[in-house]
Amino acid sequence: MTKSNKIRKATCELLFEKYRYPTSSRIIAECSICLEGITTVKETKLRCGHPFHDTCIMRWLREHNRCPMCRAGI
């Protein structure tokens, strides 16, 4: 991984918050990247408030610098 990729990854990790919910099979939200329900105990929200799976948003932010839902800048 190049230095710029490492910096970008570290920046991405600082720009979102992780929320924990009680373990449940109930769908908390839908990830707009993979279109699957978020039912795990962890989800990630960007500053704009849109929720995603951790792995989905990390993959997205490696290629893009905007929220996939509202296109707000990161």
PDB file of N, CA and C in Angstrom:
ATOM      1  N   MET A   1       0.853  -1.164   0.000  1.00  0.00           N
ATOM      2  CA  MET A   1       0.000   0.000   0.000  1.00  0.00           C
ATOM      3  C   MET A   1       0.908   1.239   0.000  1.00  0.00           C
ATOM      4  N   THR A   2       0.608   2.151  -0.881  1.00  0.00           N
ATOM      5  CA  THR A   2       1.424   3.362  -0.977  1.00  0.00           C
ATOM      6  C   THR A   2       1.135   4.297   0.199  1.00  0.00           C
ATOM      7  N   LYS A   3       2.007   5.255   0.395  1.00  0.00           N
ATOM      8  CA  LYS A   3       1.846   6.205   1.491  1.00  0.00           C
ATOM      9  C   LYS A   3       0.550   6.995   1.357  1.00  0.00           C
ATOM     10  N   SER A   4       0.217   7.410   0.119  1.00  0.00           N
ATOM     11  CA  SER A   4      -1.014   8.186  -0.076  1.00  0.00           C
ATOM     12  C   SER A   4      -2.248   7.338   0.220  1.00  0.00           C
ATOM     13  N   ASN A   5      -2.208   6.037  -0.117  1.00  0.00           N
ATOM     14  CA  ASN A   5      -3.333   5.155   0.202  1.00  0.00           C
ATOM     15  C   ASN A   5      -3.478   4.973   1.708  1.00  0.00           C
ATOM     16  N   LYS A   6      -2.354   4.883   2.413  1.00  0.00           N
ATOM     17  CA  LYS A   6      -2.399   4.744   3.867  1.00  0.00           C
ATOM     18  C   LYS A   6      -2.991   5.996   4.506  1.00  0.00           C
ATOM     19  N   ILE A   7      -2.600   7.151   3.991  1.00  0.00           N
ATOM     20  CA  ILE A   7      -3.129   8.410   4.516  1.00  0.00           C
ATOM     21  C   ILE A   7      -4.623   8.502   4.248  1.00  0.00           C
ATOM     22  N   ARG A   8      -5.042   8.140   3.042  1.00  0.00           N
ATOM     23  CA  ARG A   8      -6.466   8.190   2.691  1.00  0.00           C
ATOM     24  C   ARG A   8      -7.280   7.254   3.576  1.00  0.00           C
ATOM     25  N   LYS A   9      -6.754   6.036   3.813  1.00  0.00           N
ATOM     26  CA  LYS A   9      -7.463   5.072   4.658  1.00  0.00           C
ATOM     27  C   LYS A   9      -7.598   5.607   6.075  1.00  0.00           C
ATOM     28  N   ALA A  10      -6.520   6.164   6.615  1.00  0.00           N
ATOM     29  CA  ALA A  10      -6.561   6.720   7.970  1.00  0.00           C
ATOM     30  C   ALA A  10      -7.551   7.873   8.051  1.00  0.00           C
ATOM     31  N   THR A  11      -7.581   8.705   7.031  1.00  0.00           N
ATOM     32  CA  THR A  11      -8.518   9.824   6.994  1.00  0.00           C
ATOM     33  C   THR A  11      -9.949   9.320   6.960  1.00  0.00           C
ATOM     34  N   CYS A  12     -10.221   8.322   6.127  1.00  0.00           N
ATOM     35  CA  CYS A  12     -11.565   7.747   6.030  1.00  0.00           C
ATOM     36  C   CYS A  12     -12.020   7.217   7.380  1.00  0.00           C
ATOM     37  N   GLU A  13     -11.118   6.552   8.087  1.00  0.00           N
ATOM     38  CA  GLU A  13     -11.478   5.979   9.377  1.00  0.00           C
ATOM     39  C   GLU A  13     -11.809   7.059  10.402  1.00  0.00           C
ATOM     40  N   LEU A  14     -11.251   8.239  10.262  1.00  0.00           N
ATOM     41  CA  LEU A  14     -11.534   9.327  11.188  1.00  0.00           C
ATOM     42  C   LEU A  14     -12.826  10.064  10.851  1.00  0.00           C
ATOM     43  N   LEU A  15     -13.340   9.898   9.650  1.00  0.00           N
ATOM     44  CA  LEU A  15     -14.479  10.692   9.200  1.00  0.00           C
ATOM     45  C   LEU A  15     -15.835  10.058   9.457  1.00  0.00           C
ATOM     46  N   PHE A  16     -15.867   8.894  10.057  1.00  0.00           N
ATOM     47  CA  PHE A  16     -17.164   8.322  10.368  1.00  0.00           C
ATOM     48  C   PHE A  16     -17.190   7.795  11.781  1.00  0.00           C
ATOM     49  N   GLU A  17     -18.404   7.617  12.277  1.00  0.00           N
ATOM     50  CA  GLU A  17     -18.597   7.141  13.633  1.00  0.00           C
ATOM     51  C   GLU A  17     -19.175   5.739  13.587  1.00  0.00           C
ATOM     52  N   LYS A  18     -18.775   4.924  14.536  1.00  0.00           N
ATOM     53  CA  LYS A  18     -19.334   3.580  14.638  1.00  0.00           C
ATOM     54  C   LYS A  18     -20.328   3.566  15.783  1.00  0.00           C
ATOM     55  N   TYR A  19     -21.479   3.001  15.539  1.00  0.00           N
ATOM     56  CA  TYR A  19     -22.528   2.907  16.536  1.00  0.00           C
ATOM     57  C   TYR A  19     -22.756   1.441  16.864  1.00  0.00           C
ATOM     58  N   ARG A  20     -23.017   1.146  18.108  1.00  0.00           N
ATOM     59  CA  ARG A  20     -23.297  -0.225  18.521  1.00  0.00           C
ATOM     60  C   ARG A  20     -24.740  -0.293  19.010  1.00  0.00           C
ATOM     61  N   TYR A  21     -25.417  -1.341  18.607  1.00  0.00           N
ATOM     62  CA  TYR A  21     -26.788  -1.582  19.005  1.00  0.00           C
ATOM     63  C   TYR A  21     -26.864  -2.954  19.656  1.00  0.00           C
ATOM     64  N   PRO A  22     -27.877  -3.209  20.445  1.00  0.00           N
ATOM     65  CA  PRO A  22     -28.024  -4.553  21.008  1.00  0.00           C
ATOM     66  C   PRO A  22     -28.133  -5.581  19.884  1.00  0.00           C
ATOM     67  N   THR A  23     -27.583  -6.767  20.118  1.00  0.00           N
ATOM     68  CA  THR A  23     -27.664  -7.825  19.113  1.00  0.00           C
ATOM     69  C   THR A  23     -29.129  -8.131  18.838  1.00  0.00           C
ATOM     70  N   SER A  24     -29.494  -8.146  17.584  1.00  0.00           N
ATOM     71  CA  SER A  24     -30.878  -8.370  17.185  1.00  0.00           C
ATOM     72  C   SER A  24     -30.904  -8.804  15.735  1.00  0.00           C
ATOM     73  N   SER A  25     -31.936  -9.552  15.367  1.00  0.00           N
ATOM     74  CA  SER A  25     -32.089  -9.913  13.962  1.00  0.00           C
ATOM     75  C   SER A  25     -32.948  -8.880  13.238  1.00  0.00           C
ATOM     76  N   ARG A  26     -33.394  -7.867  13.967  1.00  0.00           N
ATOM     77  CA  ARG A  26     -34.217  -6.811  13.387  1.00  0.00           C
ATOM     78  C   ARG A  26     -33.352  -5.919  12.499  1.00  0.00           C
ATOM     79  N   ILE A  27     -33.876  -5.565  11.338  1.00  0.00           N
ATOM     80  CA  ILE A  27     -33.141  -4.686  10.428  1.00  0.00           C
ATOM     81  C   ILE A  27     -33.178  -3.271  10.982  1.00  0.00           C
ATOM     82  N   ILE A  28     -32.000  -2.709  11.207  1.00  0.00           N
ATOM     83  CA  ILE A  28     -31.864  -1.362  11.757  1.00  0.00           C
ATOM     84  C   ILE A  28     -31.974  -0.328  10.644  1.00  0.00           C
ATOM     85  N   ALA A  29     -31.361  -0.625   9.513  1.00  0.00           N
ATOM     86  CA  ALA A  29     -31.344   0.273   8.360  1.00  0.00           C
ATOM     87  C   ALA A  29     -30.942  -0.546   7.144  1.00  0.00           C
ATOM     88  N   GLU A  30     -30.899   0.080   5.989  1.00  0.00           N
ATOM     89  CA  GLU A  30     -30.451  -0.594   4.773  1.00  0.00           C
ATOM     90  C   GLU A  30     -29.195   0.094   4.262  1.00  0.00           C
ATOM     91  N   CYS A  31     -28.196  -0.704   3.942  1.00  0.00           N
ATOM     92  CA  CYS A  31     -26.955  -0.176   3.380  1.00  0.00           C
ATOM     93  C   CYS A  31     -27.214   0.143   1.909  1.00  0.00           C
ATOM     94  N   SER A  32     -27.062   1.394   1.539  1.00  0.00           N
ATOM     95  CA  SER A  32     -27.356   1.792   0.158  1.00  0.00           C
ATOM     96  C   SER A  32     -26.265   1.376  -0.822  1.00  0.00           C
ATOM     97  N   ILE A  33     -25.162   0.853  -0.325  1.00  0.00           N
ATOM     98  CA  ILE A  33     -24.097   0.396  -1.215  1.00  0.00           C
ATOM     99  C   ILE A  33     -24.365  -1.033  -1.670  1.00  0.00           C
ATOM    100  N   CYS A  34     -24.634  -1.941  -0.718  1.00  0.00           N
ATOM    101  CA  CYS A  34     -24.868  -3.349  -1.077  1.00  0.00           C
ATOM    102  C   CYS A  34     -26.359  -3.688  -1.117  1.00  0.00           C
ATOM    103  N   LEU A  35     -27.194  -2.772  -0.640  1.00  0.00           N
ATOM    104  CA  LEU A  35     -28.652  -2.912  -0.616  1.00  0.00           C
ATOM    105  C   LEU A  35     -29.145  -4.013   0.308  1.00  0.00           C
ATOM    106  N   GLU A  36     -28.326  -4.412   1.276  1.00  0.00           N
ATOM    107  CA  GLU A  36     -28.746  -5.403   2.264  1.00  0.00           C
ATOM    108  C   GLU A  36     -29.061  -4.696   3.572  1.00  0.00           C
ATOM    109  N   GLY A  37     -29.900  -5.328   4.360  1.00  0.00           N
ATOM    110  CA  GLY A  37     -30.256  -4.758   5.651  1.00  0.00           C
ATOM    111  C   GLY A  37     -29.079  -4.752   6.603  1.00  0.00           C
ATOM    112  N   ILE A  38     -29.045  -3.761   7.442  1.00  0.00           N
ATOM    113  CA  ILE A  38     -28.021  -3.692   8.480  1.00  0.00           C
ATOM    114  C   ILE A  38     -28.636  -4.300   9.733  1.00  0.00           C
ATOM    115  N   THR A  39     -28.217  -5.510  10.063  1.00  0.00           N
ATOM    116  CA  THR A  39     -28.769  -6.215  11.218  1.00  0.00           C
ATOM    117  C   THR A  39     -27.703  -6.546  12.243  1.00  0.00           C
ATOM    118  N   THR A  40     -26.465  -6.214  11.960  1.00  0.00           N
ATOM    119  CA  THR A  40     -25.373  -6.532  12.866  1.00  0.00           C
ATOM    120  C   THR A  40     -25.318  -5.536  14.006  1.00  0.00           C
ATOM    121  N   VAL A  41     -24.446  -5.786  14.949  1.00  0.00           N
ATOM    122  CA  VAL A  41     -24.342  -4.889  16.099  1.00  0.00           C
ATOM    123  C   VAL A  41     -23.554  -3.632  15.777  1.00  0.00           C
ATOM    124  N   LYS A  42     -22.913  -3.590  14.613  1.00  0.00           N
ATOM    125  CA  LYS A  42     -22.149  -2.400  14.237  1.00  0.00           C
ATOM    126  C   LYS A  42     -22.657  -1.843  12.915  1.00  0.00           C
ATOM    127  N   GLU A  43     -22.731  -0.547  12.847  1.00  0.00           N
ATOM    128  CA  GLU A  43     -22.974   0.133  11.588  1.00  0.00           C
ATOM    129  C   GLU A  43     -22.085   1.363  11.594  1.00  0.00           C
ATOM    130  N   THR A  44     -21.900   1.939  10.444  1.00  0.00           N
ATOM    131  CA  THR A  44     -21.072   3.130  10.336  1.00  0.00           C
ATOM    132  C   THR A  44     -21.918   4.252   9.767  1.00  0.00           C
ATOM    133  N   LYS A  45     -21.811   5.429  10.356  1.00  0.00           N
ATOM    134  CA  LYS A  45     -22.519   6.598   9.843  1.00  0.00           C
ATOM    135  C   LYS A  45     -21.504   7.659   9.471  1.00  0.00           C
ATOM    136  N   LEU A  46     -21.715   8.262   8.310  1.00  0.00           N
ATOM    137  CA  LEU A  46     -20.906   9.413   7.922  1.00  0.00           C
ATOM    138  C   LEU A  46     -21.425  10.636   8.665  1.00  0.00           C
ATOM    139  N   ARG A  47     -20.735  11.746   8.545  1.00  0.00           N
ATOM    140  CA  ARG A  47     -21.159  12.977   9.230  1.00  0.00           C
ATOM    141  C   ARG A  47     -22.565  13.402   8.833  1.00  0.00           C
ATOM    142  N   CYS A  48     -22.967  13.098   7.606  1.00  0.00           N
ATOM    143  CA  CYS A  48     -24.304  13.472   7.138  1.00  0.00           C
ATOM    144  C   CYS A  48     -25.388  12.599   7.767  1.00  0.00           C
ATOM    145  N   GLY A  49     -24.999  11.502   8.422  1.00  0.00           N
ATOM    146  CA  GLY A  49     -25.953  10.661   9.131  1.00  0.00           C
ATOM    147  C   GLY A  49     -26.390   9.403   8.410  1.00  0.00           C
ATOM    148  N   HIS A  50     -25.965   9.189   7.174  1.00  0.00           N
ATOM    149  CA  HIS A  50     -26.372   7.993   6.440  1.00  0.00           C
ATOM    150  C   HIS A  50     -25.609   6.761   6.932  1.00  0.00           C
ATOM    151  N   PRO A  51     -26.337   5.652   7.211  1.00  0.00           N
ATOM    152  CA  PRO A  51     -25.701   4.435   7.737  1.00  0.00           C
ATOM    153  C   PRO A  51     -25.266   3.476   6.632  1.00  0.00           C
ATOM    154  N   PHE A  52     -24.183   2.747   6.881  1.00  0.00           N
ATOM    155  CA  PHE A  52     -23.642   1.759   5.944  1.00  0.00           C
ATOM    156  C   PHE A  52     -22.979   0.636   6.732  1.00  0.00           C
ATOM    157  N   HIS A  53     -22.778  -0.509   6.090  1.00  0.00           N
ATOM    158  CA  HIS A  53     -21.928  -1.541   6.682  1.00  0.00           C
ATOM    159  C   HIS A  53     -20.500  -1.011   6.707  1.00  0.00           C
ATOM    160  N   ASP A  54     -19.745  -1.381   7.736  1.00  0.00           N
ATOM    161  CA  ASP A  54     -18.348  -0.931   7.850  1.00  0.00           C
ATOM    162  C   ASP A  54     -17.553  -1.231   6.584  1.00  0.00           C
ATOM    163  N   THR A  55     -17.616  -2.474   6.127  1.00  0.00           N
ATOM    164  CA  THR A  55     -16.800  -2.879   4.975  1.00  0.00           C
ATOM    165  C   THR A  55     -17.243  -2.179   3.697  1.00  0.00           C
ATOM    166  N   CYS A  56     -18.536  -1.965   3.544  1.00  0.00           N
ATOM    167  CA  CYS A  56     -19.041  -1.305   2.333  1.00  0.00           C
ATOM    168  C   CYS A  56     -18.548   0.135   2.231  1.00  0.00           C
ATOM    169  N   ILE A  57     -18.664   0.892   3.320  1.00  0.00           N
ATOM    170  CA  ILE A  57     -18.287   2.303   3.242  1.00  0.00           C
ATOM    171  C   ILE A  57     -16.776   2.476   3.156  1.00  0.00           C
ATOM    172  N   MET A  58     -16.012   1.583   3.783  1.00  0.00           N
ATOM    173  CA  MET A  58     -14.551   1.677   3.660  1.00  0.00           C
ATOM    174  C   MET A  58     -14.126   1.466   2.211  1.00  0.00           C
ATOM    175  N   ARG A  59     -14.732   0.488   1.559  1.00  0.00           N
ATOM    176  CA  ARG A  59     -14.427   0.218   0.149  1.00  0.00           C
ATOM    177  C   ARG A  59     -14.822   1.426  -0.705  1.00  0.00           C
ATOM    178  N   TRP A  60     -15.997   1.991  -0.446  1.00  0.00           N
ATOM    179  CA  TRP A  60     -16.482   3.155  -1.197  1.00  0.00           C
ATOM    180  C   TRP A  60     -15.536   4.349  -1.032  1.00  0.00           C
ATOM    181  N   LEU A  61     -15.132   4.629   0.212  1.00  0.00           N
ATOM    182  CA  LEU A  61     -14.315   5.809   0.488  1.00  0.00           C
ATOM    183  C   LEU A  61     -12.892   5.697  -0.043  1.00  0.00           C
ATOM    184  N   ARG A  62     -12.461   4.510  -0.379  1.00  0.00           N
ATOM    185  CA  ARG A  62     -11.146   4.369  -1.012  1.00  0.00           C
ATOM    186  C   ARG A  62     -11.163   4.904  -2.439  1.00  0.00           C
ATOM    187  N   GLU A  63     -12.334   4.949  -3.047  1.00  0.00           N
ATOM    188  CA  GLU A  63     -12.466   5.391  -4.438  1.00  0.00           C
ATOM    189  C   GLU A  63     -13.165   6.743  -4.588  1.00  0.00           C
ATOM    190  N   HIS A  64     -13.964   7.122  -3.608  1.00  0.00           N
ATOM    191  CA  HIS A  64     -14.786   8.337  -3.705  1.00  0.00           C
ATOM    192  C   HIS A  64     -14.611   9.180  -2.453  1.00  0.00           C
ATOM    193  N   ASN A  65     -14.879  10.462  -2.551  1.00  0.00           N
ATOM    194  CA  ASN A  65     -14.776  11.325  -1.376  1.00  0.00           C
ATOM    195  C   ASN A  65     -16.106  11.991  -1.036  1.00  0.00           C
ATOM    196  N   ARG A  66     -17.193  11.332  -1.407  1.00  0.00           N
ATOM    197  CA  ARG A  66     -18.533  11.851  -1.129  1.00  0.00           C
ATOM    198  C   ARG A  66     -19.435  10.733  -0.625  1.00  0.00           C
ATOM    199  N   CYS A  67     -20.458  11.111   0.129  1.00  0.00           N
ATOM    200  CA  CYS A  67     -21.442  10.146   0.613  1.00  0.00           C
ATOM    201  C   CYS A  67     -22.165   9.546  -0.584  1.00  0.00           C
ATOM    202  N   PRO A  68     -22.333   8.218  -0.643  1.00  0.00           N
ATOM    203  CA  PRO A  68     -23.035   7.612  -1.777  1.00  0.00           C
ATOM    204  C   PRO A  68     -24.523   7.952  -1.827  1.00  0.00           C
ATOM    205  N   MET A  69     -25.097   8.427  -0.724  1.00  0.00           N
ATOM    206  CA  MET A  69     -26.520   8.765  -0.703  1.00  0.00           C
ATOM    207  C   MET A  69     -26.780  10.215  -1.115  1.00  0.00           C
ATOM    208  N   CYS A  70     -26.153  11.148  -0.414  1.00  0.00           N
ATOM    209  CA  CYS A  70     -26.476  12.562  -0.633  1.00  0.00           C
ATOM    210  C   CYS A  70     -25.360  13.337  -1.331  1.00  0.00           C
ATOM    211  N   ARG A  71     -24.245  12.665  -1.574  1.00  0.00           N
ATOM    212  CA  ARG A  71     -23.084  13.262  -2.248  1.00  0.00           C
ATOM    213  C   ARG A  71     -22.439  14.390  -1.439  1.00  0.00           C
ATOM    214  N   ALA A  72     -22.721  14.428  -0.130  1.00  0.00           N
ATOM    215  CA  ALA A  72     -22.067  15.420   0.729  1.00  0.00           C
ATOM    216  C   ALA A  72     -20.576  15.137   0.757  1.00  0.00           C
ATOM    217  N   GLY A  73     -19.780  16.171   0.744  1.00  0.00           N
ATOM    218  CA  GLY A  73     -18.333  16.011   0.792  1.00  0.00           C
ATOM    219  C   GLY A  73     -17.881  15.403   2.106  1.00  0.00           C
ATOM    220  N   ILE A  74     -16.834  14.645   2.027  1.00  0.00           N
ATOM    221  CA  ILE A  74     -16.285  13.992   3.219  1.00  0.00           C
ATOM    222  C   ILE A  74     -15.141  14.836   3.756  1.00  0.00           C
TER     223      ILE A  74
END
